[in-house]
Coordinates of C-alpha atoms in Angstrom, one line a residue:
Chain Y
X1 CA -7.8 -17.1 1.3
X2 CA -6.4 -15.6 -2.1
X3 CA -2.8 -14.5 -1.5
X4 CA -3.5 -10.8 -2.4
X5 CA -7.0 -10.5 -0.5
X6 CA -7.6 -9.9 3.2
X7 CA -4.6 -9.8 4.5
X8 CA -4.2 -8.7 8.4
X9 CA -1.3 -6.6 9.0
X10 CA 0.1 -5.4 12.6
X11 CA 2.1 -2.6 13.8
X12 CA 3.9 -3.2 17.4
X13 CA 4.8 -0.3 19.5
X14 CA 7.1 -1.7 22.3
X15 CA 9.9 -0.1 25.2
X16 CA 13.8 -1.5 25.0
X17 CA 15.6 -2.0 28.5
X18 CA 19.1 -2.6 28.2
X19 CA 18.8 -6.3 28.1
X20 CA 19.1 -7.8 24.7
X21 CA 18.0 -10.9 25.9
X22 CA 14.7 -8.8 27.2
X23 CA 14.2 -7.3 24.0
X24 CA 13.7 -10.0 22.1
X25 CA 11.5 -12.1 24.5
X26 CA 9.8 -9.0 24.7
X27 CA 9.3 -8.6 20.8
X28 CA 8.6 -12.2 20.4
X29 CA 5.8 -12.4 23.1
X30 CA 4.3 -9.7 21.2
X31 CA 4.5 -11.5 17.7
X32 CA 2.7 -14.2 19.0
X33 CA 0.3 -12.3 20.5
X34 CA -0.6 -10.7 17.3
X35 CA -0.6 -13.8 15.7
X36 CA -3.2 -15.0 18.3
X37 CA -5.2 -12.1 16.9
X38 CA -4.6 -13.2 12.9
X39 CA -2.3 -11.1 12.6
X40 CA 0.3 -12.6 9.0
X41 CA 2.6 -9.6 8.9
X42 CA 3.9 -8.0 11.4
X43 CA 5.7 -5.3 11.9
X44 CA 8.4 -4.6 14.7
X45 CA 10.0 -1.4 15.5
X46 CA 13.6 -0.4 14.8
X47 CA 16.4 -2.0 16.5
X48 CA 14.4 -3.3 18.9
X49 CA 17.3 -5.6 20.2
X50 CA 18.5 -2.6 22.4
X51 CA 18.1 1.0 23.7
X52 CA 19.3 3.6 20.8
X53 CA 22.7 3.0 21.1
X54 CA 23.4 5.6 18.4
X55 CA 22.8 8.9 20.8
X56 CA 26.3 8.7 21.5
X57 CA 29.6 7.5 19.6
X58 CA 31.2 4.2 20.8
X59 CA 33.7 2.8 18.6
X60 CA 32.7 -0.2 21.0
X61 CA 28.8 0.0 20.0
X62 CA 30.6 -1.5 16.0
X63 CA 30.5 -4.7 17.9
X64 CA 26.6 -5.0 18.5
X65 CA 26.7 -5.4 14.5
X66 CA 26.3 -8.8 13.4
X67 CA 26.2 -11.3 10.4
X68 CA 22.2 -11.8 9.4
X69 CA 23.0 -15.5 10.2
X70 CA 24.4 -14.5 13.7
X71 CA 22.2 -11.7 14.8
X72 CA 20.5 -13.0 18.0
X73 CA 16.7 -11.2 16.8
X74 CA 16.7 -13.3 13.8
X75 CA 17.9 -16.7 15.4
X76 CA 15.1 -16.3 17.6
X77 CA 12.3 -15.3 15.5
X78 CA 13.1 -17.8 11.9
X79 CA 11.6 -20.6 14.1
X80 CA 8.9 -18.4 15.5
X81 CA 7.4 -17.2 11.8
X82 CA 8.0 -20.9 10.5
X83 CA 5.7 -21.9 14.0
X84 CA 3.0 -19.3 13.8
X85 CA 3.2 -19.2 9.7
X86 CA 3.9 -15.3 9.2
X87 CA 5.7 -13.1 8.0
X88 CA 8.0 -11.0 10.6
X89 CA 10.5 -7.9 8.9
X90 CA 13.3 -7.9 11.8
X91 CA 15.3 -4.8 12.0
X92 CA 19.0 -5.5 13.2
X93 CA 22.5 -4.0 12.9
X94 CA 24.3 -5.6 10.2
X95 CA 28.0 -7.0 9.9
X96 CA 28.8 -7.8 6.0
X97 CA 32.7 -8.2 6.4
X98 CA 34.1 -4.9 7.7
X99 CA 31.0 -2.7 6.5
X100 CA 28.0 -2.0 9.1
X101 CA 24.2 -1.3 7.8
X102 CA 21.4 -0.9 9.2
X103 CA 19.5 -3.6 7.8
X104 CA 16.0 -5.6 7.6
X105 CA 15.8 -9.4 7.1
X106 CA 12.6 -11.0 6.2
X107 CA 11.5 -13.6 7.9
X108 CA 8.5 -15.5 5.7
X109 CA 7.4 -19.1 7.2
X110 CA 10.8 -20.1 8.3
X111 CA 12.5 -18.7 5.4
X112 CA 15.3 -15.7 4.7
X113 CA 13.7 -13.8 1.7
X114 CA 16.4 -11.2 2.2
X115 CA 17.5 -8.2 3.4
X116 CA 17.1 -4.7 2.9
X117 CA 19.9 -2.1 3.6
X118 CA 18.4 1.5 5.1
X119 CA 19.0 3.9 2.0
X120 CA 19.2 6.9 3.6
X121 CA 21.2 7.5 6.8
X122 CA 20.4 10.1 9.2
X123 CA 23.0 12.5 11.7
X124 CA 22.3 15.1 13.9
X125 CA 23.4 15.6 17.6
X126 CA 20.8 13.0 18.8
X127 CA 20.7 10.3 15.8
X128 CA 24.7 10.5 14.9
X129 CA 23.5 7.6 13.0
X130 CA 26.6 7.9 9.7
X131 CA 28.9 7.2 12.6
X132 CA 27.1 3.8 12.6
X133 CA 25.8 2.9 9.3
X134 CA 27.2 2.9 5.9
X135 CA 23.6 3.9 3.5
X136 CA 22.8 1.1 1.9
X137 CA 23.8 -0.6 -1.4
X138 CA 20.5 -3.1 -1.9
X139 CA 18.4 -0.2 -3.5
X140 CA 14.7 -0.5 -2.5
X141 CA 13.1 -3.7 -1.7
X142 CA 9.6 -5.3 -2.3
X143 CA 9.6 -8.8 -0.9
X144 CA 7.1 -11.3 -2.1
X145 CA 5.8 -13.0 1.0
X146 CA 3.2 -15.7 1.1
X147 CA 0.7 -12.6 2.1
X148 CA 1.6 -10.0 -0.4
X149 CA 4.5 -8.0 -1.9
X150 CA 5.8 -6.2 1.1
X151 CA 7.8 -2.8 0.7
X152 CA 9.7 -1.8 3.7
X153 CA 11.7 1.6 4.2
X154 CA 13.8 2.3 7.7
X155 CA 12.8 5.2 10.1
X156 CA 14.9 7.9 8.1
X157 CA 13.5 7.0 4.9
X158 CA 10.4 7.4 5.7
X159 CA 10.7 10.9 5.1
X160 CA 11.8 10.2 1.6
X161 CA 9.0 10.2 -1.1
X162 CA 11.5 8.8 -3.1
X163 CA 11.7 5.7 -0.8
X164 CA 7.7 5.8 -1.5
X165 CA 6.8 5.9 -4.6
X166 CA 10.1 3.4 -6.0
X167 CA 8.5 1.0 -3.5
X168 CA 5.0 1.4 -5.0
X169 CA 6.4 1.5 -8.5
X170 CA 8.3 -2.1 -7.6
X171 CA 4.6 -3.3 -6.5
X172 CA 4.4 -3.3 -3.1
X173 CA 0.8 -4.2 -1.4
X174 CA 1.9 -2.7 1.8
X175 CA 4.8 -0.4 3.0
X176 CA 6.4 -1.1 6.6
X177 CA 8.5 1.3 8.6
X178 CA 10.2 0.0 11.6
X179 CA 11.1 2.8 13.2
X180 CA 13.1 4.2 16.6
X181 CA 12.2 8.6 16.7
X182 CA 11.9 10.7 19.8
X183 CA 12.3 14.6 21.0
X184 CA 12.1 15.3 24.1
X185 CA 13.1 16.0 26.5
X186 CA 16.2 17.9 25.7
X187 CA 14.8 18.8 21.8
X188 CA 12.3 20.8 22.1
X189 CA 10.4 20.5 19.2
X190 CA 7.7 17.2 18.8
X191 CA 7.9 16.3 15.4
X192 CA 5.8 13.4 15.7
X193 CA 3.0 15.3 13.8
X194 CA 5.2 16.1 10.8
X195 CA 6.4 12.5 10.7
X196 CA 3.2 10.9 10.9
X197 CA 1.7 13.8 7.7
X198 CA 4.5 12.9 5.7
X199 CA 4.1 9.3 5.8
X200 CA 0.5 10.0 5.6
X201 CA 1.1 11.4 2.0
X202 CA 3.5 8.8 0.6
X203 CA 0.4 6.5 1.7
X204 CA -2.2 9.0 0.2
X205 CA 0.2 9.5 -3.4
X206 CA 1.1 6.0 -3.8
X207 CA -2.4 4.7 -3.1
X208 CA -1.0 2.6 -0.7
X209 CA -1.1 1.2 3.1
X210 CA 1.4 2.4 5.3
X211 CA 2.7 1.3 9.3
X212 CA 5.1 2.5 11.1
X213 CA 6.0 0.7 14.4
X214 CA 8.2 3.1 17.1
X215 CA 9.6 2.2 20.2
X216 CA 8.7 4.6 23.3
X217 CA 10.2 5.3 26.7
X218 CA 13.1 7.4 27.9
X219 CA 16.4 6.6 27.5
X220 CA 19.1 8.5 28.5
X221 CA 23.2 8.1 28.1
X222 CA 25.3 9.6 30.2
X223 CA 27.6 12.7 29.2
X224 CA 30.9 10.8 27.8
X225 CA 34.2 11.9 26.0
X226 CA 33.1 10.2 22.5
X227 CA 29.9 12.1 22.4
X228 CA 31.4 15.2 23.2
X229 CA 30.5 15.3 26.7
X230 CA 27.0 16.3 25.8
X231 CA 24.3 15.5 27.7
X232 CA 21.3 13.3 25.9
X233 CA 18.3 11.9 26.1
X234 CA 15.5 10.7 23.8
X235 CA 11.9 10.3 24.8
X236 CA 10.4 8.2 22.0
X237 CA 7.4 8.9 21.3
X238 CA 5.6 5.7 20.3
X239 CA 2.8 7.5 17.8
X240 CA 3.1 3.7 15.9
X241 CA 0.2 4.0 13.7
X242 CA -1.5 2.7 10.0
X243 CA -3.1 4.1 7.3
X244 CA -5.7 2.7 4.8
X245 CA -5.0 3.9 0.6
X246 CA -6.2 7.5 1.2
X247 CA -3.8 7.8 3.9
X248 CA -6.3 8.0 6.6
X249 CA -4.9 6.5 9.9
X250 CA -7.1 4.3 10.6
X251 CA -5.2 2.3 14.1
X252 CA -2.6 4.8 15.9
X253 CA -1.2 4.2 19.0
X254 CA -0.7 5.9 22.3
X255 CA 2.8 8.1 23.0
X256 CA 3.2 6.0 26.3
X257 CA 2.5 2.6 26.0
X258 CA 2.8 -1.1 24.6
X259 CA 0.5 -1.6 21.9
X260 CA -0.3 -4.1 19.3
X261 CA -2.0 -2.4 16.4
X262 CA -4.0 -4.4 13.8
X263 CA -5.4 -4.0 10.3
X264 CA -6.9 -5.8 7.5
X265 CA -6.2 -5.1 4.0
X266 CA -7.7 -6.1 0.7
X267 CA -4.6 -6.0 -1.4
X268 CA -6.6 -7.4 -4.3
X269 CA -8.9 -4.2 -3.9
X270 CA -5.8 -2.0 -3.3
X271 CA -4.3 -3.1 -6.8
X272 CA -7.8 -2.2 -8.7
X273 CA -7.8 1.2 -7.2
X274 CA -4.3 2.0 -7.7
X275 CA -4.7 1.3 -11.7
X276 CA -8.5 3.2 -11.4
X277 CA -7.2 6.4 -9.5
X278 CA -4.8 6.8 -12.8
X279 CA -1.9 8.2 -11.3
X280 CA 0.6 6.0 -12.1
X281 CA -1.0 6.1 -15.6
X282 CA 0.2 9.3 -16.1
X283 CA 3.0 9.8 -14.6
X284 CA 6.4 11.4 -17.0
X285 CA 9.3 9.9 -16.0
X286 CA 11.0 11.5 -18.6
X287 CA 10.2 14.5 -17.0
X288 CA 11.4 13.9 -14.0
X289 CA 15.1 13.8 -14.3
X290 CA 16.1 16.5 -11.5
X291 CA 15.1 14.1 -9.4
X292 CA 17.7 11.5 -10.3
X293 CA 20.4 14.4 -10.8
Chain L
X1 CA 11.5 43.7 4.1
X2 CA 14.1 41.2 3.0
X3 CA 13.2 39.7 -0.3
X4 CA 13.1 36.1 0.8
X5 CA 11.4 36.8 4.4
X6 CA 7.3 37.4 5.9
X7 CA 6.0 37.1 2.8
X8 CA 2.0 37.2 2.8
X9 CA 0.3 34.5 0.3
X10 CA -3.2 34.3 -0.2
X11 CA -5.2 31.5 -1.5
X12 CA -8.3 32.5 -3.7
X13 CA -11.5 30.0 -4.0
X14 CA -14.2 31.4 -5.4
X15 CA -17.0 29.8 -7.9
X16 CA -17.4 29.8 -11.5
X17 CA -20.5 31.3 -13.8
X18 CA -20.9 30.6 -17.5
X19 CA -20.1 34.5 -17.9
X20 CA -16.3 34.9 -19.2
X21 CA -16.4 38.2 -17.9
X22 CA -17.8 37.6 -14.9
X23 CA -15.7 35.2 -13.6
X24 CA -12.6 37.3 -14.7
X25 CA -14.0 40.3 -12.8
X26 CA -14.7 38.2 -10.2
X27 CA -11.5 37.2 -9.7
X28 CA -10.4 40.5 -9.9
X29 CA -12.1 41.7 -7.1
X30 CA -10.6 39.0 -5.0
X31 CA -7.3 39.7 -5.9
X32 CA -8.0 43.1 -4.9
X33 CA -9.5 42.2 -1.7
X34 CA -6.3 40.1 -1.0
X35 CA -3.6 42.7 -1.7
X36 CA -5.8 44.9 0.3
X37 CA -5.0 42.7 3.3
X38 CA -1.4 42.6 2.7
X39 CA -1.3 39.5 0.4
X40 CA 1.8 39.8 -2.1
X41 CA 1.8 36.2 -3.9
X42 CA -2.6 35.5 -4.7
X43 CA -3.4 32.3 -6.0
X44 CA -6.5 31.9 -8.1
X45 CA -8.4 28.5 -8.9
X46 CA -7.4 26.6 -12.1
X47 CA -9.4 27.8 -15.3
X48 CA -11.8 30.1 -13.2
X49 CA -12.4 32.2 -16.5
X50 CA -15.2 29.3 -17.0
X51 CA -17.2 26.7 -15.8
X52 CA -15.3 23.0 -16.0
X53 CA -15.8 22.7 -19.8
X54 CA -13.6 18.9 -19.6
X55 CA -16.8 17.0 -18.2
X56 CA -17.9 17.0 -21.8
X57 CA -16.4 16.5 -25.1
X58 CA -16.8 19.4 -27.7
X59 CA -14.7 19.9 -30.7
X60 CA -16.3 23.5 -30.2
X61 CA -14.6 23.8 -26.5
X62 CA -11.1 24.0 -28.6
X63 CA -11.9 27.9 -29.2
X64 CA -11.8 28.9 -25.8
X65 CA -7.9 28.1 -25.7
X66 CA -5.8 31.4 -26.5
X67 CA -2.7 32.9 -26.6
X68 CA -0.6 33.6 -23.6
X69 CA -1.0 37.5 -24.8
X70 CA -4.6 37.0 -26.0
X71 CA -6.1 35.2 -22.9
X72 CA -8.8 37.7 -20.9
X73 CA -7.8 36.8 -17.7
X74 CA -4.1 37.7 -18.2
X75 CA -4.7 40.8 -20.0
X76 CA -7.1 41.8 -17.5
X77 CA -4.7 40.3 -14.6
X78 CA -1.4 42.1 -16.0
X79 CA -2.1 45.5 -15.3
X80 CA -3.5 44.3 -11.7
X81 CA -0.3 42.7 -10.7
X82 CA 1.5 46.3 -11.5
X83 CA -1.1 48.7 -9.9
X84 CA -0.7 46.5 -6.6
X85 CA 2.7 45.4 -7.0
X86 CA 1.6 41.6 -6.4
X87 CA 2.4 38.4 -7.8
X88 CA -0.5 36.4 -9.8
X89 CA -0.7 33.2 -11.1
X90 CA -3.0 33.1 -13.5
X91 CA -4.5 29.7 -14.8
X92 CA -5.4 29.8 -18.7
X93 CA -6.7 27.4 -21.8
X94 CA -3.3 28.2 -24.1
X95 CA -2.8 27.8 -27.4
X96 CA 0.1 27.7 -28.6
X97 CA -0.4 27.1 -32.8
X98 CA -1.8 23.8 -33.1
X99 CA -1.2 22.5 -29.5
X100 CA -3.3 23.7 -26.9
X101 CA -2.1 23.2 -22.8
X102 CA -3.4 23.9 -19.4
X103 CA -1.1 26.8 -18.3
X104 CA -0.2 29.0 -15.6
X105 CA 1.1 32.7 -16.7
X106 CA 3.2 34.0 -13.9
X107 CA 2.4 37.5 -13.6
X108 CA 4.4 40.0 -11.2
X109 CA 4.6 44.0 -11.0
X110 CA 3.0 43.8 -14.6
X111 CA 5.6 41.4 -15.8
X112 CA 4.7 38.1 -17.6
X113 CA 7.7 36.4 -15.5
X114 CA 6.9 33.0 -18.0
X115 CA 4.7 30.2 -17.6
X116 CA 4.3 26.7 -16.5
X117 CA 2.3 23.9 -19.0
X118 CA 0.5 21.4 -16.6
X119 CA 2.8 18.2 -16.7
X120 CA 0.5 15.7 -15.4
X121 CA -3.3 15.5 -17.4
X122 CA -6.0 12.9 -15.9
X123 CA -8.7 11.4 -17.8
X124 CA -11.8 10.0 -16.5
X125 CA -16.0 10.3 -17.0
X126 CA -15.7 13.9 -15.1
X127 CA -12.4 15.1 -16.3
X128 CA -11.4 14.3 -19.7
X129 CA -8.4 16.7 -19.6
X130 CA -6.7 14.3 -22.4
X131 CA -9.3 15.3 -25.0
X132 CA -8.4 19.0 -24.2
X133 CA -4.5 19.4 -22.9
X134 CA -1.6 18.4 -24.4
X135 CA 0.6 16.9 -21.8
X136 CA 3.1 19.6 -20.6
X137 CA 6.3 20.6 -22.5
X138 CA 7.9 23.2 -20.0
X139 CA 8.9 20.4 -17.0
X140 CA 8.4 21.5 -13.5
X141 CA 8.9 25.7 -13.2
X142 CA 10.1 27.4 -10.4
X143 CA 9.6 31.6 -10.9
X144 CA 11.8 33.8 -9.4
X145 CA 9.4 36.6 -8.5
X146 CA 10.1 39.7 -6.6
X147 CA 8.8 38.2 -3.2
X148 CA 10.7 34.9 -3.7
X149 CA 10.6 31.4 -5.6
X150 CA 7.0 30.3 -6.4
X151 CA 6.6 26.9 -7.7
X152 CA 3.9 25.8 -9.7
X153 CA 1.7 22.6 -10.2
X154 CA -1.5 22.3 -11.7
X155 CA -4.3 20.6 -10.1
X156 CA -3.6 16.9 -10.8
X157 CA 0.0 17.6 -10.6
X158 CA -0.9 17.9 -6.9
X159 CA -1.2 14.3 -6.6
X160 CA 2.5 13.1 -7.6
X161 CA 5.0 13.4 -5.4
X162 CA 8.0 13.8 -8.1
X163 CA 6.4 17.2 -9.3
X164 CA 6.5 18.6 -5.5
X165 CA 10.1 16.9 -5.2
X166 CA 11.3 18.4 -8.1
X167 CA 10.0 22.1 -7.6
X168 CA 11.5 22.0 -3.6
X169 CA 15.1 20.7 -5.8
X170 CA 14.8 23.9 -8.0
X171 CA 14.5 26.2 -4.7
X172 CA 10.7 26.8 -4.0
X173 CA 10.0 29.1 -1.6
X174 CA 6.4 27.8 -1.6
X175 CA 4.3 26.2 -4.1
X176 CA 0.8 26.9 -5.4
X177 CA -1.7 24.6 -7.1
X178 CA -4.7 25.9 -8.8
X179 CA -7.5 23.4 -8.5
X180 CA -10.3 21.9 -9.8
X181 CA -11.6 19.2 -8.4
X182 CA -14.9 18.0 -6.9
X183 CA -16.9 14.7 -6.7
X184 CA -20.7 13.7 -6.1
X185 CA -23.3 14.3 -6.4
X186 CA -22.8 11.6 -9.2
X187 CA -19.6 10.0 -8.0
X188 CA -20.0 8.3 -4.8
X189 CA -16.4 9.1 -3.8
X190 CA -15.6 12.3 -1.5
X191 CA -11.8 12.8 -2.3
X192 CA -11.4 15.5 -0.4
X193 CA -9.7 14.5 2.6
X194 CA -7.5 11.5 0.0
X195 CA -6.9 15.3 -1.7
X196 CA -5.4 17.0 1.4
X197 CA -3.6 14.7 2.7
X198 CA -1.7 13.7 -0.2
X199 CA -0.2 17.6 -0.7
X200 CA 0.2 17.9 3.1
X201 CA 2.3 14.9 2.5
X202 CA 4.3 16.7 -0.5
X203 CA 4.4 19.8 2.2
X204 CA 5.6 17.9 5.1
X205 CA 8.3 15.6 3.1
X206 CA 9.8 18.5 1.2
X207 CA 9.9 21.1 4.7
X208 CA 7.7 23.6 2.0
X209 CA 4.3 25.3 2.5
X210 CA 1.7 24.4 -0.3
X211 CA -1.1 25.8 -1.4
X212 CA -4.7 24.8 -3.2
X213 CA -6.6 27.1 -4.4
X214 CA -10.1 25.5 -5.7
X215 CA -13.5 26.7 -7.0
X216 CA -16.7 25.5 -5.4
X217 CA -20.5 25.3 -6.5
X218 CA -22.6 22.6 -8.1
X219 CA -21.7 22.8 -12.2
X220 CA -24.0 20.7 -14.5
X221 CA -24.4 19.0 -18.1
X222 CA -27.2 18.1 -20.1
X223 CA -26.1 15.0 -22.0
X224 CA -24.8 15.1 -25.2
X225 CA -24.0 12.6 -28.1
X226 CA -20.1 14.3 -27.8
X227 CA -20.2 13.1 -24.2
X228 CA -21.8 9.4 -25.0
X229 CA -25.1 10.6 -23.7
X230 CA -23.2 10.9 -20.0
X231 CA -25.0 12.4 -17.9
X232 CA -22.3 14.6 -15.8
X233 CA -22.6 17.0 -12.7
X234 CA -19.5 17.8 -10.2
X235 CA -20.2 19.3 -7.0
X236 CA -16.4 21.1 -6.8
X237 CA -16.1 20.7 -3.2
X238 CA -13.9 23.8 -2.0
X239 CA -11.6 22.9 1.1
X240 CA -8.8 25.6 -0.2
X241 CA -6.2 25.2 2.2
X242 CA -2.3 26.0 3.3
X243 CA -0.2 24.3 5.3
X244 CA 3.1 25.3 7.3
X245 CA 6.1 23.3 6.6
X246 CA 5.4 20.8 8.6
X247 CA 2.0 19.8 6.4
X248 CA 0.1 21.2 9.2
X249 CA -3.0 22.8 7.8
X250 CA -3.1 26.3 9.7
X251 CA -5.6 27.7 7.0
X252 CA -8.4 26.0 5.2
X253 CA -12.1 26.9 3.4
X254 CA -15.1 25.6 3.9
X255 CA -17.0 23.6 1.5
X256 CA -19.7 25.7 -0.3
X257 CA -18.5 29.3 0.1
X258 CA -16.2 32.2 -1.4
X259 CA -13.4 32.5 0.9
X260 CA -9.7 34.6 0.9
X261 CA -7.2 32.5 2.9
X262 CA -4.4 34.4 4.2
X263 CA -0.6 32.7 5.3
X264 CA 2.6 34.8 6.2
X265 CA 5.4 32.6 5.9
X266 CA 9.2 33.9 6.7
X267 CA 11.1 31.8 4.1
X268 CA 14.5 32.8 4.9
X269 CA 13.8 30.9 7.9
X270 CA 12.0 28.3 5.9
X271 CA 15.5 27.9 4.0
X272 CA 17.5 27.1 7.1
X273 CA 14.8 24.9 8.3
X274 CA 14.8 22.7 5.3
X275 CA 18.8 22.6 5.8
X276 CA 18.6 21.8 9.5
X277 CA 15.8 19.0 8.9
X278 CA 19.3 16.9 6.6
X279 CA 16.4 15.5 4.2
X280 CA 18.1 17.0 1.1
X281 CA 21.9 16.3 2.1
X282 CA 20.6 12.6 2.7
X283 CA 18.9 12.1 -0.3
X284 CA 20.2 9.8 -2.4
X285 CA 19.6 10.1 -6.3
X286 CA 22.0 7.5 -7.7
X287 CA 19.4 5.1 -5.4
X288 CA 16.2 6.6 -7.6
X289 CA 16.8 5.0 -11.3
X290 CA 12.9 3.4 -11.0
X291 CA 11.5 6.7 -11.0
X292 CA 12.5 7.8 -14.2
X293 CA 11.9 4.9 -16.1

């Protein structure tokens, strides 16, 4: 197999108790079952060590974070990508001294390639996420895996074109979103149709692959001091789902349920379309300096 | 009614003769069928004053650009926009002394509010725009007409994410893209849906309704030594749509057939919307170098 061509990709949509022990069996059961099915990258959601912790401020939650060589999800899954041979982006919480991100390591046959640092840092009542993370200082990241060059963004930047199109621009094959979103019950609006268009259209405008990997289930916190005594609760809403170039989806999953979704790509293919299409031919960066501003 | 709220917005597609006149009086009559159902902001296709002259090559074709103050469809057009107290962006061939652009003229209450020069300019068998356009000197324009702030991209500008970006930075209330594009029955290729979901992306990401306005109707080419003895037909497919903020498509056209889509959009609420949402106070330029080099 070339190392550009035919490449199968998979999304995992998976529930986190409050076991972190749980979790990660959980997530690795899962990569090996993809593997079983050929899958060589695959994608896991968000923070998939434990339930949404950042629904509420803790000044106690600070000590979930972790060095990358300490954090419990990548101890147990270096061994497991070296084992199966794959590639395996693991989402964690992040200690780097006395400054917390929200990070990705990627795990390639055994190997650290690195990490990626989530850019762009969400807060509102039910993701008070800034009390958490400090945005990112790696800038955007394409990894070169044994399978492909593999962008990756982090749930909130996936509403970014700007996350996007520097990923496509730095040559990614494929762009990965581990994800953790929800509404209800308490918000009442779904936005899992917005979410899924505008990822759609960085796929569509960048010529390029996209899969996002949610969590799903309720979890719920209970009204405390820290978070203002407000009550909350997130029903994620699962929705995991990839796209081919046009930004079709072509594999989505269920709101409700554990799912393993798979795709092959021809990244070989990809490239020739992405240079035919012409649009990054003709782009004007020089025009585009607002954007930068 | 409050400047920046329930404004109506029509989209316009409509087919294109080889009669100059025809096409411009056919246009008018839409526009006046729009304003008659309430429409304020009506979007035309791009170049509808003639068929798609850039599937061939012909020196000759340069005559066709005009001046902003001599083109027929903006003379025509202007007094229009004052009798119904509308807003019209009108799509022209410009020349402006020895450089000629694809332009819009933004006409409102029988004011030429300024124009826009088309930014981006493909170039392939069926639309060899770079033997005809110079690419645009104006950057990205956002008008600030009387029913609020229109922003502007032409056709392949549709497909890059940095000209929608950049026109929701500069405040658009909405934006418009005249269109024309179609695909077989010689290209094999339906873009259509590629098409739609790429702006419902730019839509969705940017919390900003969009618009395409396209022609329809079979336009054909006998072969020509200009054209390298290509034979060249394009089926423009239609599919005119509009979105809500979200990138949900809540209007859309039909294939083969004039049509008058009709939106009401409240974008006072669209502002606080687009506040609310924390994409733009999380963006983080200092993190975007790679898209402007």
């Amino acid at each position: 197999m070339s190392k550009l061509s035919n490449v199968r990709v998979a999304a995992i949509q998976m529930s986190c108790s409050r076991d972190v022990n749980e979790n990660i069996k959980k997530a690795e059961r899962l990569v090996r079952e993809a593997a079983a099915k050929g899958a060589q990258i695959i994608l896991l959601p968000e923070l998939f060590e434990r339930q949404y912790f950042c629904q509420e401020r803790q000044y106690e939650y600070y000590e979930f974070a972790k060095s990358v060589e300490e954090n419990d999800a990548v101890r147990a899954l270096l061994p497991v990508s070296e084992e199966l041979g794959v590639v395996i982006p693991v989402s964690i919480y992040e200690r780097a001294g006395t400054v917390l991100y929200n990070t990705v390591v990627m795990l390639d046959h055994g190997k650290n390639l690195g990490i990626y640092r989530k850019t762009h840092i969400p807060d509102d009542h039910f993701y008070q996420e800034k009390f958490y993370f400090t945005p990112g200082n790696t800038g955007f990241k394409v990894f070169d895996t044994e399978f492909g060059k593999v962008g990756i963004g982090i749930c909130w930047d996936q509403w970014f074109p700007e996350t996007a199109r520097s990923l496509a621009l730095m040559g990614a094959d494929v762009i990965l979103y581990p994800t953790a979103i929800g509404s209800e019950p308490i918000l009442s609006v779904d936005s899992s149709g917005h979410w899924q268009r505008t990822m759609q259209g960085h796929s569509a405008a960048n010529i390029t692959p996209v899969a996002a990997a949610n969590r799903y289930g309720l979890e719920e916190v209970k009204p405390c001091n820290e978070n203002g005594g407000q009550e909350s609760a997130l029903c994620f809403y699962g929705s995991s789902f990839m796209t081919n170039e046009t930004g079709e989806i072509i594999k989505a999953a269920g709101r409700d349920s554990e799912e393993i979704l798979i795709s092959d790509y021809d990244f070989e293919a990809l490239r020739n379309i992405r240079l035919e299409w012409g649009v990054f031919r003709d782009r004007r960066p020089e025009m585009y300096g607002c954007l930068t501003k």
